[in-house]
Structure formats: structure tokens, C-alpha cells
Short mmCIF file of C-alpha atoms in Angstrom, two decimals:
data_model
loop_
_atom_site.label_atom_id
_atom_site.label_comp_id
_atom_site.label_asym_id
_atom_site.label_seq_id
_atom_site.Cartn_x
_atom_site.Cartn_y
_atom_site.Cartn_z
CA MET A 1199 29.14 -18.89 -2.76
CA ASP A 1200 26.09 -20.78 -3.99
CA SER A 1201 22.87 -18.92 -3.21
CA ASN A 1202 20.78 -22.10 -3.34
CA ILE A 1203 22.30 -23.59 -0.21
CA ASP A 1204 19.71 -24.99 2.15
CA PHE A 1205 20.11 -22.44 4.94
CA LYS A 1206 17.46 -24.07 7.10
CA ASN A 1207 19.42 -27.33 7.52
CA ILE A 1208 22.71 -25.54 8.12
CA TRP A 1209 20.95 -23.25 10.60
CA LYS A 1210 19.53 -26.19 12.55
CA GLN A 1211 23.08 -27.64 12.88
CA GLN A 1212 24.48 -24.37 14.31
CA THR A 1213 24.83 -24.21 18.07
CA SER A 1214 26.04 -20.67 18.82
CA ASN A 1215 23.84 -17.63 19.50
CA LYS A 1216 21.28 -17.74 16.70
CA PRO A 1217 17.94 -16.05 16.33
CA ASN A 1218 15.04 -18.47 16.36
CA LEU A 1219 14.62 -19.24 12.65
CA GLU A 1220 11.16 -20.74 13.09
CA GLU A 1221 10.04 -17.60 14.94
CA LEU A 1222 11.50 -15.46 12.16
CA LEU A 1223 9.73 -17.53 9.50
CA GLY A 1224 6.53 -17.16 11.51
CA LYS A 1225 6.95 -13.37 11.54
CA LEU A 1226 7.57 -13.44 7.78
CA LYS A 1227 4.42 -15.48 7.23
CA LYS A 1228 2.41 -13.14 9.48
CA PHE A 1229 3.83 -10.11 7.58
CA ARG A 1230 2.93 -11.73 4.25
CA ASN A 1231 -0.60 -12.64 5.27
CA GLU A 1232 -1.21 -9.22 6.86
CA ASN A 1233 -0.16 -7.46 3.66
CA LEU A 1234 -2.22 -9.81 1.47
CA ARG A 1235 -5.25 -9.01 3.65
CA LYS A 1236 -4.59 -5.29 3.26
CA LEU A 1237 -4.32 -5.69 -0.51
CA ILE A 1238 -7.66 -7.54 -0.65
CA CYS A 1239 -9.38 -4.97 1.60
CA SER A 1240 -7.98 -2.08 -0.46
CA ASN A 1241 -9.20 -3.72 -3.67
CA LEU A 1242 -12.67 -4.32 -2.28
CA SER A 1243 -13.05 -0.86 -0.79
CA LEU A 1244 -11.72 1.10 -3.78
CA ILE A 1245 -13.72 -0.96 -6.29
CA ALA A 1246 -16.88 -0.47 -4.21
CA THR A 1247 -16.14 3.27 -3.93
CA SER A 1248 -15.59 3.54 -7.70
CA LEU A 1249 -18.86 1.71 -8.39
CA PHE A 1250 -20.68 3.97 -5.92
CA ILE A 1251 -19.27 7.08 -7.59
CA ALA A 1252 -20.27 5.77 -11.02
CA PHE A 1253 -23.76 5.14 -9.62
CA ILE A 1254 -23.93 8.74 -8.36
CA TRP A 1255 -23.03 9.96 -11.82
CA TYR A 1256 -25.72 7.74 -13.40
CA TYR A 1257 -28.43 8.51 -10.83
CA TYR A 1258 -27.97 12.26 -10.33
CA GLN A 1259 -26.89 13.14 -13.89
CA PRO A 1260 -24.56 16.10 -13.14
CA GLN A 1261 -24.89 18.95 -15.63
CA MET A 1262 -21.48 20.65 -15.59
CA ILE A 1263 -18.45 19.22 -17.37
CA SER A 1264 -16.32 19.99 -14.28
CA THR A 1265 -18.43 17.55 -12.21
CA LYS A 1266 -18.08 14.81 -14.82
CA LEU A 1267 -14.38 15.46 -15.16
CA GLY A 1268 -14.04 15.34 -11.35
CA ILE A 1269 -15.76 11.94 -11.23
CA VAL A 1270 -13.56 10.59 -14.03
CA LEU A 1271 -10.40 11.86 -12.24
CA VAL A 1272 -11.42 10.27 -8.92
CA ILE A 1273 -12.22 6.89 -10.51
CA LEU A 1274 -9.08 7.03 -12.66
CA ALA A 1275 -6.98 7.80 -9.55
CA MET A 1276 -8.38 4.72 -7.85
CA ILE A 1277 -7.79 2.51 -10.91
CA ILE A 1278 -4.17 3.67 -11.30
CA PHE A 1279 -3.54 3.22 -7.57
CA LEU A 1280 -5.09 -0.27 -7.52
CA THR A 1281 -3.14 -1.35 -10.60
CA ALA A 1282 0.16 -0.35 -8.98
CA TYR A 1283 -0.86 -1.71 -5.58
CA ASN A 1284 -1.84 -5.09 -7.05
CA ARG A 1285 1.66 -5.53 -8.43
CA LEU A 1286 2.69 -5.98 -4.81
CA PHE A 1287 0.33 -8.96 -4.62
CA MET A 1288 2.55 -11.17 -6.79
CA THR A 1289 5.60 -10.27 -4.76
CA PHE A 1290 3.83 -11.17 -1.49
CA TYR A 1291 2.27 -14.25 -3.05
CA LYS A 1292 5.65 -15.64 -4.13
CA ILE A 1293 7.03 -15.56 -0.58
CA ASP A 1294 6.61 -19.07 0.79
CA SER A 1295 8.16 -21.57 3.20
CA THR A 1296 10.15 -23.41 0.48
CA GLN A 1297 12.51 -20.53 -0.18
CA SER A 1298 16.09 -20.33 0.99
CA ASN A 1299 17.18 -17.55 3.31
CA GLN A 1300 18.76 -15.65 0.39
CA GLU A 1301 15.50 -15.92 -1.58
CA TYR A 1302 13.56 -14.60 1.41
CA LEU A 1303 15.94 -11.67 1.62
CA GLN A 1304 15.70 -10.94 -2.12
CA SER A 1305 11.88 -11.09 -1.91
CA LEU A 1306 11.92 -8.65 1.00
CA TYR A 1307 14.22 -6.26 -0.88
CA MET A 1308 11.83 -6.42 -3.85
CA VAL A 1309 8.86 -5.69 -1.55
CA LYS A 1310 10.75 -2.77 -0.03
CA ASN A 1311 11.49 -1.25 -3.48
CA LYS A 1312 7.89 -1.66 -4.63
CA GLN A 1313 6.57 -0.29 -1.35
CA LYS A 1314 8.82 2.75 -1.73
CA LEU A 1315 7.41 3.36 -5.22
CA MET A 1316 3.87 3.06 -3.83
CA GLN A 1317 4.61 5.36 -0.88
CA THR A 1318 6.13 8.11 -3.03
CA THR A 1319 5.27 8.28 -6.73
CA MET A 1320 1.98 6.38 -6.77
CA MET A 1321 0.65 7.88 -3.53
CA ASN A 1322 1.53 11.41 -4.71
CA LEU A 1323 -0.21 10.85 -8.03
CA TYR A 1324 -3.21 9.31 -6.25
CA PHE A 1325 -3.63 12.23 -3.84
CA ILE A 1326 -3.18 14.89 -6.53
CA MET A 1327 -5.71 13.27 -8.85
CA LEU A 1328 -8.13 12.54 -6.01
CA SER A 1329 -7.91 16.08 -4.62
CA LEU A 1330 -8.33 17.69 -8.01
CA GLY A 1331 -11.23 15.35 -8.86
CA ILE A 1332 -13.04 16.11 -5.60
CA CYS A 1333 -12.57 19.85 -6.01
CA LEU A 1334 -13.91 19.71 -9.58
CA TYR A 1335 -16.82 17.55 -8.47
CA LEU A 1336 -17.78 19.93 -5.67
CA TYR A 1337 -17.82 22.99 -7.93
CA GLU A 1338 -21.27 22.36 -9.44
CA TYR A 1339 -22.88 21.95 -6.03
CA THR A 1340 -20.98 24.67 -4.19
CA SER A 1341 -21.81 27.17 -6.95
CA LEU A 1342 -25.44 26.89 -5.78
CA MET A 1343 -24.47 27.73 -2.17
CA THR A 1344 -23.70 30.99 -0.46
CA LEU A 1345 -20.06 32.03 -0.56
CA PHE A 1346 -19.64 31.18 3.13
CA SER A 1347 -21.14 27.68 2.70
CA ALA A 1348 -19.07 27.01 -0.41
CA CYS A 1349 -15.87 28.07 1.38
CA LEU A 1350 -16.82 25.92 4.36
CA ALA A 1351 -17.44 22.88 2.14
CA TYR A 1352 -14.12 23.31 0.32
CA GLY A 1353 -12.32 24.10 3.62
CA ILE A 1354 -13.56 20.95 5.37
CA THR A 1355 -12.76 18.77 2.31
CA LEU A 1356 -9.26 20.21 1.93
CA LEU A 1357 -8.60 19.90 5.70
CA TRP A 1358 -9.57 16.21 5.53
CA ILE A 1359 -7.24 15.66 2.55
CA ALA A 1360 -4.43 17.53 4.36
CA PHE A 1361 -4.98 15.48 7.51
CA ASN A 1362 -4.66 12.28 5.49
CA TRP A 1363 -1.63 13.56 3.62
CA PHE A 1364 0.36 15.12 6.43
CA TYR A 1365 -0.62 12.91 9.39
CA LEU A 1366 -2.03 9.50 8.41
CA ARG A 1367 0.12 8.84 5.36
CA PRO A 1368 3.52 9.42 7.07
CA LYS A 1369 2.39 7.41 10.10
CA THR A 1370 1.34 4.48 7.89
CA ILE A 1371 4.56 4.65 5.88
CA LYS A 1372 6.70 4.66 9.03
CA LYS A 1373 4.82 1.64 10.38
CA GLN A 1374 5.17 -0.30 7.11
CA GLU A 1375 8.85 0.52 6.81
CA SER A 1376 9.69 -0.43 10.42
CA LYS A 1377 8.06 -3.87 10.07
CA LEU A 1378 9.81 -4.57 6.79
CA ASP A 1379 13.18 -3.23 7.98
CA ALA A 1380 13.01 -5.43 11.08
CA LEU A 1381 12.45 -8.54 8.94
CA ILE A 1382 15.20 -7.58 6.51
CA SER A 1383 17.73 -6.94 9.28
CA LYS A 1384 17.02 -10.34 10.86
CA PHE A 1385 17.50 -12.18 7.55
CA GLU A 1386 20.66 -10.14 6.86
CA GLU A 1387 21.96 -11.13 10.28
CA ILE A 1388 21.37 -14.79 9.51
CA ASN A 1389 23.11 -14.45 6.13
CA ASN A 1390 26.13 -12.72 7.70
CA GLN A 1391 26.44 -15.40 10.40
CA LEU A 1392 26.34 -18.15 7.77
CA LYS A 1393 29.08 -16.44 5.75
CA GLU A 1394 31.41 -16.31 8.75
#
């Protein structure tokens, strides 16, 4: 079966129970735009954070190598994460209203695979590097504190990282997956109906 068939025209000619294709295309467009907005916001916030951290290094001139290594690890984590995250941009950017149903579906499968990579491998690497970088950065300053204060500083920092890792990250992943899975299942339903 030719995958370049104009599904939109065939779909318009169908009379039996069919999902509203225009509504589905609207949801796809909303999904695309929402994710592009998130990509832009992530880029802006992580670039601004990296610049701020570099400014802290320049302005305060940390003395210990652990502090400098911590700053480098944090900035490197953000750069690696952004590089991988921006690869999603081209996938989202290519989704447009001129595609056939099969092309929409293939684009969504590609987004799902890339999102899975981001949610597992890249996010794990990001959190490990970020956590290690923050702990190394804090060492110089906590070494000047009392033991109680140093433990409190590390405890609060590690609790915040754990909260993000064990609560916010799974919640965000579940939300992203459910939106994408809903779109994919609707386009699969349309494809299956057209094959019958």
C-alpha cells in the first residue's frame, strides 16, 4: 500500500464513525507548539543559568579545585542536556499540516523514541553530573561552616535533588507520555480504519 496516499481527502469522503480529523490535527498542532515553547524556555533558562554560574566563578574567584570542577560539571551537564534536547526541535519543527497521516504517525513515533532517550539516558546523565557538580561546588563553602551547618546545607541540597528526581521527574514523564500516546493511538486508529 502506498504511504503517500492523501489520507485527508479519503477521510473527508468517509461517512462512518470517524474521529474528527480537523480536531485531531488541531491537537497535534497544539502539542507541537507546546513542546516547541518548552524547548525555547528550557534553552533560555539553562543558558541564563550557565552564564550566571560562569559569572559567579569570575566574580568570586573560588580557590579550591573542587569548586572549579563543580562549576565545570554543572555547566557541562547543562550543555550536554541542551544539545540532546535541541535535537527534538527538528523533529517537532518538521511536523506540519502538509504531511499525510502516515507521515504524522512516523513523526510521532520518532518524537516518542527521542523523548524516551531524553527521559532515561540523558536525564540520568544530567542529574548525576548536576548533583556531583553541586556537591563539589559546595565543599569549599561548607568546609568553612560548623559540621551541623555543613550537614544541613548538604542535606537540604540533596533533598531538593531527590524531590526533583523521585517526584517531579516521573510526574513530568508520565504527563508527556500520556499526551503523546493519546495522539499516536488516534492516528493509528485512523490508519487502521483506512486499511479496512
